[in-house]
Short mmCIF file of C-alpha atoms and ligand atoms in Angstrom, two decimals:
data_model
loop_
_atom_site.label_atom_id
_atom_site.label_comp_id
_atom_site.label_asym_id
_atom_site.label_seq_id
_atom_site.Cartn_x
_atom_site.Cartn_y
_atom_site.Cartn_z
CA MET A 49 14.71 -2.98 23.22
CA ILE A 50 17.82 -2.29 21.19
CA ASP A 51 20.59 -4.06 23.01
CA SER A 52 23.99 -4.43 21.43
CA CYS A 53 25.22 -6.68 24.22
CA SER A 54 22.41 -9.23 24.06
CA ILE A 55 23.02 -12.79 23.05
CA GLU A 56 20.73 -12.10 20.11
CA ALA A 57 23.24 -9.62 18.80
CA LYS A 58 25.74 -12.47 18.40
CA SER A 59 23.58 -15.40 17.36
CA LEU A 60 21.43 -16.01 14.33
CA ILE A 61 17.87 -14.75 14.89
CA SER A 62 14.74 -15.52 12.88
CA ILE A 63 13.19 -12.89 10.68
CA GLU A 64 10.02 -13.02 12.79
CA ARG A 65 12.07 -12.25 15.90
CA ALA A 66 13.84 -9.37 14.15
CA LEU A 67 10.51 -7.87 13.09
CA LEU A 68 9.09 -8.23 16.58
CA ILE A 69 12.07 -6.39 18.08
CA ILE A 70 11.71 -3.68 15.44
CA LYS A 71 8.02 -3.29 16.20
CA GLN A 72 8.68 -3.03 19.93
CA SER A 73 11.53 -0.56 19.44
CA ILE A 74 9.96 1.85 16.96
CA ALA A 75 7.39 4.37 18.14
CA PRO A 76 5.11 5.28 15.21
CA VAL A 77 4.97 8.97 14.28
CA HIS A 78 2.05 10.80 15.85
CA GLU A 79 2.25 14.23 14.24
CA ILE A 80 -0.66 14.92 11.94
CA GLU A 81 -1.21 17.16 8.94
CA ARG A 82 -4.25 17.80 6.79
CA VAL A 83 -4.00 17.12 3.08
CA VAL A 84 -6.44 17.87 0.29
CA LEU A 85 -7.90 14.84 -1.46
CA LYS A 86 -5.91 15.22 -4.68
CA ILE A 87 -2.66 14.51 -2.83
CA ALA A 88 -4.03 12.13 -0.21
CA ARG A 89 -3.61 8.88 -2.16
CA ASN A 90 -1.51 6.30 -0.24
CA ARG A 91 -1.20 8.57 2.81
CA ILE A 92 -2.05 7.07 6.20
CA LEU A 93 -5.33 8.28 7.67
CA SER A 94 -4.79 9.23 11.32
CA SER A 95 -8.35 9.25 12.65
CA PRO A 96 -11.72 7.87 11.53
CA VAL A 97 -13.82 10.00 9.20
CA TYR A 98 -17.57 10.32 9.80
CA CYS A 99 -19.97 11.10 7.01
CA PRO A 100 -21.38 14.65 7.26
CA ILE A 101 -24.31 13.90 4.90
CA ASN A 102 -26.47 11.04 3.74
CA ILE A 103 -25.14 9.38 0.60
CA PRO A 104 -27.07 9.77 -1.60
CA PRO A 105 -28.42 12.96 -0.01
CA ASP A 106 -31.91 12.53 -1.55
CA LYS A 107 -34.26 9.75 -2.53
CA ASN A 108 -33.57 9.44 -6.27
CA SER A 109 -34.27 7.34 -9.31
CA ALA A 110 -32.14 4.40 -10.44
CA MET A 111 -33.67 4.55 -13.97
CA ASP A 112 -34.87 6.80 -16.72
CA GLY A 113 -38.67 6.39 -16.43
CA TYR A 114 -41.69 7.67 -14.54
CA ALA A 115 -42.08 8.20 -10.79
CA PHE A 116 -45.46 7.46 -9.24
CA SER A 117 -47.20 6.48 -6.02
CA SER A 118 -48.00 2.77 -5.78
CA SER A 119 -51.32 3.72 -4.13
CA ASP A 120 -52.50 4.82 -7.62
CA ARG A 121 -52.18 1.28 -8.99
CA LYS A 122 -55.31 -0.75 -9.85
CA PRO A 123 -55.21 -4.42 -8.85
CA ASN A 124 -54.44 -6.58 -11.92
CA GLN A 125 -55.31 -3.83 -14.37
CA SER A 126 -53.35 -1.32 -16.33
CA PHE A 127 -53.84 2.24 -15.15
CA SER A 128 -53.26 5.72 -16.47
CA LEU A 129 -51.67 8.69 -14.66
CA SER A 130 -51.24 12.20 -15.98
CA GLN A 131 -47.71 13.48 -16.35
CA ALA A 132 -47.46 16.55 -14.11
CA GLY A 133 -43.87 17.48 -14.91
CA THR A 134 -40.28 16.30 -15.03
CA SER A 135 -37.52 15.71 -12.49
CA TRP A 136 -34.06 16.09 -14.05
CA ALA A 137 -30.79 15.13 -12.38
CA GLY A 138 -29.85 18.35 -10.56
CA LYS A 139 -33.22 20.00 -11.31
CA PRO A 140 -35.94 18.41 -9.16
CA TYR A 141 -39.69 18.64 -9.79
CA ASP A 142 -40.60 21.13 -7.12
CA ASN A 143 -44.37 20.66 -6.74
CA LYS A 144 -46.16 18.04 -4.71
CA LEU A 145 -47.27 15.00 -6.63
CA LYS A 146 -51.09 14.77 -6.48
CA LYS A 147 -53.32 11.69 -6.67
CA ASN A 148 -53.30 10.10 -10.17
CA GLU A 149 -50.22 12.07 -11.21
CA CYS A 150 -46.81 10.86 -12.23
CA ILE A 151 -43.69 12.66 -13.39
CA ARG A 152 -41.07 11.98 -16.03
CA ILE A 153 -37.80 11.22 -14.20
CA PHE A 154 -34.17 10.56 -15.12
CA THR A 155 -31.44 8.53 -13.44
CA GLY A 156 -30.16 10.31 -10.32
CA ALA A 157 -33.04 12.81 -10.27
CA VAL A 158 -34.87 13.46 -6.98
CA VAL A 159 -38.02 11.39 -6.46
CA PRO A 160 -40.82 13.52 -4.93
CA ASP A 161 -41.82 12.63 -1.35
CA GLU A 162 -45.24 11.44 -2.49
CA ALA A 163 -43.80 8.89 -4.96
CA ASP A 164 -42.44 5.52 -3.90
CA SER A 165 -41.80 3.81 -7.24
CA VAL A 166 -40.22 4.36 -10.64
CA ILE A 167 -41.17 2.41 -13.74
CA MET A 168 -38.60 2.15 -16.51
CA GLN A 169 -39.46 4.12 -19.64
CA GLU A 170 -39.55 1.00 -21.86
CA SER A 171 -42.50 -0.44 -19.85
CA ILE A 172 -45.10 2.30 -20.39
CA GLU A 173 -47.21 3.60 -23.24
CA LYS A 174 -48.09 7.22 -23.83
CA SER A 175 -51.47 8.63 -24.70
CA GLU A 176 -51.35 12.43 -25.06
CA ASN A 177 -50.39 13.67 -21.59
CA ASN A 178 -51.23 10.37 -19.93
CA ILE A 179 -48.87 7.57 -19.13
CA ILE A 180 -50.32 4.08 -19.28
CA PHE A 181 -48.81 1.69 -16.74
CA PRO A 182 -49.12 -2.08 -17.35
CA ALA A 183 -51.19 -4.36 -15.09
CA ASN A 184 -48.06 -5.99 -13.64
CA THR A 185 -46.53 -2.67 -12.44
CA ILE A 186 -44.54 -3.38 -9.30
CA ALA A 187 -44.44 -1.07 -6.27
CA GLY A 188 -41.24 0.24 -4.74
CA GLN A 189 -38.88 -0.44 -7.64
CA ASN A 190 -35.93 1.60 -8.96
CA ILE A 191 -35.75 3.87 -5.92
CA ARG A 192 -32.49 4.70 -4.18
CA GLU A 193 -33.34 5.87 -0.68
CA ALA A 194 -31.44 8.79 0.90
CA GLY A 195 -28.49 7.34 2.86
CA CYS A 196 -28.86 3.89 1.25
CA ASP A 197 -25.07 3.82 0.64
CA ILE A 198 -23.91 5.64 3.80
CA LYS A 199 -26.00 7.15 6.58
CA ILE A 200 -25.22 10.62 7.93
CA LYS A 201 -22.80 10.54 10.93
CA SER A 202 -21.84 6.91 10.30
CA GLU A 203 -18.17 5.91 9.95
CA LEU A 204 -17.00 6.49 6.40
CA LEU A 205 -13.42 5.33 6.86
CA THR A 206 -11.82 3.73 9.84
CA THR A 207 -8.18 3.60 10.91
CA PRO A 208 -5.62 2.25 10.30
CA LYS A 209 -6.03 2.98 6.65
CA LYS A 210 -3.78 3.68 3.70
CA LEU A 211 -5.95 5.82 1.46
CA SER A 212 -6.63 4.27 -1.95
CA ALA A 213 -8.00 6.02 -5.02
CA ILE A 214 -11.36 4.45 -4.14
CA ASP A 215 -11.26 5.80 -0.57
CA ILE A 216 -10.58 9.24 -2.00
CA ALA A 217 -13.59 8.97 -4.31
CA LEU A 218 -15.68 7.91 -1.29
CA LEU A 219 -14.48 10.96 0.69
CA ALA A 220 -15.28 13.21 -2.26
CA SER A 221 -18.79 11.75 -2.49
CA ALA A 222 -19.29 12.92 1.09
CA GLY A 223 -18.07 16.42 0.14
CA ILE A 224 -15.00 16.10 2.36
CA TYR A 225 -12.30 18.52 1.29
CA ASP A 226 -9.27 17.38 3.26
CA VAL A 227 -8.28 14.59 5.68
CA PRO A 228 -5.93 14.19 8.65
CA VAL A 229 -2.93 11.99 7.86
CA TYR A 230 0.30 11.16 9.66
CA ARG A 231 3.19 13.32 8.59
CA LYS A 232 5.71 12.02 6.10
CA LEU A 233 8.88 10.31 7.30
CA ASN A 234 12.16 12.05 6.54
CA ILE A 235 14.55 9.39 5.33
CA ALA A 236 18.21 9.88 4.42
CA PHE A 237 20.31 7.26 2.66
CA PHE A 238 23.87 6.85 1.51
CA SER A 239 26.29 4.29 0.15
CA THR A 240 29.70 3.56 1.61
CA GLY A 241 32.74 2.18 -0.16
CA ASP A 242 35.98 3.52 -1.62
CA GLU A 243 35.35 1.45 -4.74
CA LEU A 244 32.10 3.23 -5.59
CA THR A 245 31.75 5.72 -8.40
CA ALA A 246 28.64 7.71 -9.16
CA ILE A 247 27.09 7.08 -12.58
CA GLY A 248 28.15 9.62 -15.20
CA ASN A 249 31.87 9.19 -14.38
CA PRO A 250 34.27 6.79 -16.13
CA LEU A 251 35.38 3.82 -14.02
CA LYS A 252 38.95 3.91 -12.75
CA ALA A 253 40.87 0.70 -11.96
CA GLY A 254 39.08 -1.36 -9.31
CA GLN A 255 36.00 0.84 -9.23
CA ILE A 256 32.35 -0.13 -9.66
CA TYR A 257 29.28 1.95 -10.13
CA ASP A 258 27.13 2.63 -7.08
CA SER A 259 23.83 0.87 -7.76
CA ASN A 260 22.54 0.63 -4.20
CA ARG A 261 21.53 4.26 -3.95
CA TYR A 262 19.47 3.83 -7.08
CA ALA A 263 17.81 0.74 -5.66
CA LEU A 264 16.97 2.68 -2.50
CA TYR A 265 15.83 5.71 -4.45
CA GLY A 266 13.26 3.55 -6.23
CA LEU A 267 12.30 1.46 -3.20
CA LEU A 268 11.78 4.58 -1.09
CA SER A 269 9.66 6.42 -3.65
CA ASN A 270 6.49 6.51 -1.60
CA SER A 271 3.87 9.13 -0.79
CA ASN A 272 4.68 8.80 2.92
CA PHE A 273 8.40 9.47 2.65
CA ASN A 274 10.52 12.56 2.00
CA ILE A 275 13.83 11.13 0.84
CA TYR A 276 17.29 12.65 0.96
CA ASP A 277 20.16 11.16 -1.03
CA LEU A 278 23.40 11.83 0.86
CA GLY A 279 25.57 10.34 -1.92
CA VAL A 280 28.58 8.06 -1.63
CA ILE A 281 30.63 8.31 1.55
CA ALA A 282 34.18 6.97 1.41
CA ASP A 283 35.42 4.32 3.85
CA ASP A 284 36.58 7.09 6.16
CA LYS A 285 35.69 6.77 9.81
CA LEU A 286 35.54 10.49 10.55
CA LEU A 287 33.48 11.32 7.48
CA LEU A 288 31.04 8.49 8.18
CA GLU A 289 30.65 9.60 11.77
CA GLU A 290 30.05 13.23 10.76
CA THR A 291 27.51 12.17 8.14
CA LEU A 292 25.58 9.92 10.51
CA VAL A 293 25.50 12.30 13.46
CA SER A 294 24.49 15.29 11.39
CA ALA A 295 21.82 13.36 9.43
CA ALA A 296 20.42 11.99 12.70
CA ASN A 297 19.57 15.57 13.80
CA THR A 298 17.22 16.18 10.90
CA HIS A 299 15.83 12.80 9.84
CA ASP A 300 13.59 10.08 11.22
CA VAL A 301 15.54 7.31 9.51
CA ILE A 302 18.98 6.81 8.00
CA ILE A 303 19.71 3.87 5.72
CA SER A 304 23.25 3.02 4.67
CA THR A 305 24.53 0.23 2.47
CA GLY A 306 27.92 -1.44 2.71
CA GLY A 307 30.61 -1.31 5.35
CA ALA A 308 28.40 -3.13 7.82
CA SER A 309 30.23 -6.43 8.11
CA VAL A 310 33.56 -7.18 9.74
CA GLY A 311 36.15 -6.32 7.12
CA ASP A 312 38.99 -3.88 7.91
CA ALA A 313 37.17 -1.08 6.05
CA ASP A 314 33.80 -1.77 7.67
CA TYR A 315 33.35 1.08 10.15
CA ILE A 316 29.60 1.26 10.60
CA LYS A 317 29.53 -0.95 13.70
CA GLU A 318 32.29 0.96 15.48
CA ILE A 319 30.76 4.35 14.75
CA LEU A 320 27.30 3.31 15.85
CA GLU A 321 28.56 1.86 19.07
CA LYS A 322 30.19 5.24 19.77
CA CYS A 323 27.27 7.49 18.73
CA GLY A 324 24.10 5.56 19.43
CA THR A 325 22.41 2.36 20.51
CA VAL A 326 22.97 -0.48 18.14
CA ALA A 327 21.92 -4.05 17.58
CA PHE A 328 24.00 -5.92 15.08
CA TRP A 329 22.10 -8.86 13.89
CA LYS A 330 22.72 -11.98 12.02
CA ILE A 331 19.28 -12.70 10.65
CA ALA A 332 18.72 -16.27 9.51
CA ILE A 333 17.83 -15.25 5.98
CA LYS A 334 19.65 -15.45 2.69
CA PRO A 335 20.46 -13.09 1.12
CA GLY A 336 21.17 -10.52 3.78
CA LYS A 337 22.56 -12.08 6.93
CA PRO A 338 24.38 -9.15 8.60
CA LEU A 339 22.25 -6.13 9.30
CA ALA A 340 22.50 -3.31 11.79
CA PHE A 341 19.51 -1.73 13.41
CA GLY A 342 19.83 1.00 15.93
CA LYS A 343 19.16 4.54 17.02
CA ILE A 344 21.25 7.69 16.98
CA LYS A 345 19.52 10.40 19.03
CA ASN A 346 15.89 10.16 17.86
CA CYS A 347 16.75 8.74 14.46
CA TYR A 348 16.43 5.05 13.55
CA PHE A 349 19.29 3.56 11.62
CA PHE A 350 19.43 0.60 9.26
CA GLY A 351 22.88 -0.50 8.14
CA LEU A 352 22.28 -2.79 5.19
CA PRO A 353 24.82 -5.11 3.60
CA GLY A 354 26.74 -3.91 0.55
CA ASN A 355 25.86 -6.61 -1.94
CA PRO A 356 23.09 -5.24 -4.17
CA VAL A 357 20.73 -8.24 -3.97
CA SER A 358 21.08 -8.30 -0.18
CA VAL A 359 20.19 -4.61 -0.07
CA ILE A 360 16.95 -5.22 -1.94
CA ALA A 361 16.00 -8.36 0.01
CA THR A 362 16.72 -6.81 3.43
CA PHE A 363 14.84 -3.70 2.38
CA HIS A 364 11.79 -5.79 1.43
CA LYS A 365 11.89 -8.08 4.43
CA ILE A 366 13.10 -5.78 7.25
CA VAL A 367 13.31 -2.09 6.38
CA PHE A 368 10.00 -1.63 4.59
CA PRO A 369 7.96 -3.34 7.33
CA ALA A 370 9.77 -1.13 9.87
CA LEU A 371 8.96 1.98 7.83
CA GLN A 372 5.32 0.93 7.58
CA HIS A 373 5.16 0.63 11.35
CA LEU A 374 6.92 3.99 11.85
CA ALA A 375 4.59 5.67 9.33
CA GLY A 376 1.54 4.55 11.33
CA ILE A 377 0.27 1.57 9.34
CA PRO A 378 0.32 -2.05 10.53
CA ILE A 379 3.04 -4.17 8.97
CA GLN A 380 1.53 -5.89 5.95
CA LYS A 381 2.63 -9.44 5.35
CA ALA A 382 3.63 -10.33 1.83
CA ILE A 383 1.01 -12.35 -0.03
CA GLN A 384 2.15 -15.94 -0.38
CA LEU A 385 0.92 -18.54 -2.84
CA LEU A 386 1.83 -22.06 -3.76
CA ALA A 387 3.42 -22.81 -7.12
CA VAL A 388 4.83 -25.90 -8.80
CA CYS A 389 8.57 -25.53 -9.15
CA THR A 390 9.88 -26.22 -12.64
CA SER A 391 13.61 -25.99 -11.79
CA ASP A 392 15.77 -27.99 -9.42
CA ILE A 393 16.86 -25.63 -6.64
CA LYS A 394 19.88 -26.12 -4.41
CA LYS A 395 19.86 -25.03 -0.80
CA GLU A 396 21.74 -25.70 2.41
CA LYS A 397 20.06 -26.01 5.80
CA GLY A 398 20.34 -23.12 8.27
CA ARG A 399 18.73 -20.01 6.83
CA GLN A 400 15.39 -19.11 5.28
CA GLU A 401 16.13 -18.31 1.65
CA TYR A 402 14.44 -15.84 -0.62
CA GLN A 403 15.54 -17.10 -3.99
CA ARG A 404 14.67 -15.04 -7.02
CA GLY A 405 12.06 -16.70 -9.23
CA ILE A 406 9.90 -16.21 -12.28
CA LEU A 407 6.24 -16.91 -11.59
CA THR A 408 3.75 -17.71 -14.35
CA GLN A 409 0.16 -18.92 -14.49
CA ASN A 410 -0.96 -21.41 -17.13
CA LYS A 411 -4.35 -21.56 -18.84
CA PRO A 412 -6.08 -23.75 -16.21
CA GLY A 413 -4.84 -21.20 -13.64
CA GLU A 414 -2.01 -23.20 -12.00
CA PHE A 415 1.04 -21.28 -10.80
CA HIS A 416 4.46 -22.38 -11.97
CA VAL A 417 7.75 -20.95 -10.80
CA LYS A 418 11.31 -21.35 -12.02
CA SER A 419 14.59 -20.02 -10.76
CA ALA A 420 15.47 -16.61 -12.26
CA GLY A 421 19.09 -17.76 -12.63
CA LYS A 422 22.28 -17.53 -10.55
CA GLN A 423 21.47 -16.74 -6.93
CA GLY A 424 24.60 -14.98 -5.63
CA SER A 425 23.96 -11.84 -3.59
CA ASN A 426 25.93 -9.87 -6.19
CA ILE A 427 23.87 -11.15 -9.15
CA MET A 428 21.55 -8.30 -10.05
CA SER A 429 20.59 -9.69 -13.46
CA SER A 430 18.55 -12.53 -11.95
CA MET A 431 16.99 -10.14 -9.42
CA SER A 432 15.95 -7.94 -12.33
CA ARG A 433 14.48 -10.89 -14.28
CA ALA A 434 12.60 -12.14 -11.23
CA ASN A 435 9.01 -11.29 -10.36
CA CYS A 436 8.84 -13.17 -7.07
CA TYR A 437 10.77 -14.65 -4.19
CA ILE A 438 10.76 -18.43 -3.82
CA VAL A 439 10.63 -18.84 -0.05
CA LEU A 440 12.60 -21.86 1.16
CA PRO A 441 12.30 -22.64 4.90
CA ILE A 442 15.33 -22.93 7.18
CA ASN A 443 15.39 -26.72 7.12
CA SER A 444 14.82 -27.14 3.38
CA THR A 445 17.66 -28.86 1.54
CA GLY A 446 16.46 -27.84 -1.90
CA VAL A 447 13.62 -28.49 -4.28
CA SER A 448 13.18 -30.93 -7.15
CA VAL A 449 11.21 -30.29 -10.32
CA GLY A 450 7.49 -30.86 -9.70
CA GLU A 451 7.53 -30.03 -5.98
CA GLN A 452 5.32 -27.27 -4.61
CA VAL A 453 6.98 -24.17 -3.18
CA VAL A 454 5.82 -20.98 -1.48
CA VAL A 455 6.29 -17.84 -3.55
CA GLU A 456 5.84 -14.15 -2.78
CA PRO A 457 5.03 -12.07 -5.86
CA PHE A 458 6.94 -8.77 -5.90
CA GLU A 459 3.94 -6.62 -6.83
CA ASN A 460 2.32 -7.37 -3.50
CA ILE A 461 5.30 -6.76 -1.31
CA ILE A 462 6.59 -3.50 -2.74
P1 LIG B 18 30.73 -4.38 1.86
O1 LIG B 18 29.54 -4.77 2.69
O2 LIG B 18 31.02 -2.93 1.94
O3 LIG B 18 31.91 -5.24 2.15
O4 LIG B 18 30.32 -4.66 0.35
C1 LIG B 18 29.99 -5.97 -0.11
C2 LIG B 18 30.00 -6.01 -1.61
O5 LIG B 18 28.98 -5.15 -2.13
C3 LIG B 18 31.29 -5.56 -2.25
O6 LIG B 18 31.55 -6.37 -3.39
C4 LIG B 18 30.98 -4.13 -2.66
O7 LIG B 18 31.79 -3.69 -3.73
C5 LIG B 18 29.54 -4.24 -3.06
N1 LIG B 18 28.89 -2.95 -2.90
C6 LIG B 18 28.91 -2.21 -1.77
N2 LIG B 18 28.23 -1.07 -1.94
C7 LIG B 18 27.75 -1.09 -3.20
C8 LIG B 18 26.97 -0.18 -3.97
N3 LIG B 18 26.54 0.97 -3.45
N4 LIG B 18 26.65 -0.51 -5.24
C9 LIG B 18 27.08 -1.69 -5.75
N5 LIG B 18 27.82 -2.58 -5.08
C10 LIG B 18 28.17 -2.29 -3.82
MG1 LIG B 19 32.68 -1.77 1.56
#
């Protein structure tokens, strides 16, 4: 699937095509581990879970009140039953309920087999040890049957499934202690560039601080990933080759930023062609046109552009979907919604653009979006202000105030 010589490697391909190739080229992990519920949140369930018990396990009361048998009712008349005992939550009434008997019962407490109804405590009157039920007492109310939520042996959770806090509560309600999940991905990342200085050091002439590793550090913080920061690697062919080949032995994925285009100091392409299988792509998106995807031994490699905004956009649009697929979960499409654009936006034909926008919702509930500011792929301030991408199709030539545009809120894509 990964073919450096293909025509696609030289021409501009659509993002959909790039994702399809990625999906066909990446084999999801299959190794499984068991994790206890407290650390299972956001992990990927590897096989369906069946419920070992009925939930709830027993017929129980939905109210504080009195449990009785509807056969003791008198048609259109009030009736009186003697209170034989009490069923507390966790402490059931352990005798049989006889004819003309009722019991005091509390929410969640077991309803005796002989009873089929619970009346709420506000509806009765008491007379010594007798409980007087009104003439309109209804049969069969306020009872939660055993298994009314989930039946024993039925499917509790199905795959594919990223476990949410709610799923974990559901598993706990079935008494399940641990679950099988796909193992975590081991992901290494590094920055390249002689101009890069790690934060904490003063800048020398011509230097800039390395921000891309910090972007990746945040973007890769995920329950399904073990991440390894390999630091800044200079524009040194030998060093880059050593770093890549050695990281490929011990990781599932390597992500680099910078050095991936065609400048004199851009060595990534050359090294990958020597050490692995590589597709260099020009994806028809902006920001983030040049991107390398390939494989060194059994390790997948993503060579992202150097410009910080391009790193983030290509991570969102290409790398994260690929990691989802590798981790064993279907690629989730970003949620899109329509918003009225309140800025004029310039665009040239030719690439799908992900401009950085600020999305708001007014009182009647309409979505409005405006540009977050300058849109250069080096402009991090507007990326930081933004809360969404404004998605402009390949053939769009810009947007005027008042036109509707498609937006993708960040919260749903990260
Ligand atoms: P390159 O792809 O290496 O030519 O880099 C493109 C641009 O991104 C240049 O202006 C670089 O200085 C900048 N750049 C590359 N890597 C980083 C980084 N880790 N942090 C911030 N800027 C970077
Ligand atoms: Mg560079």
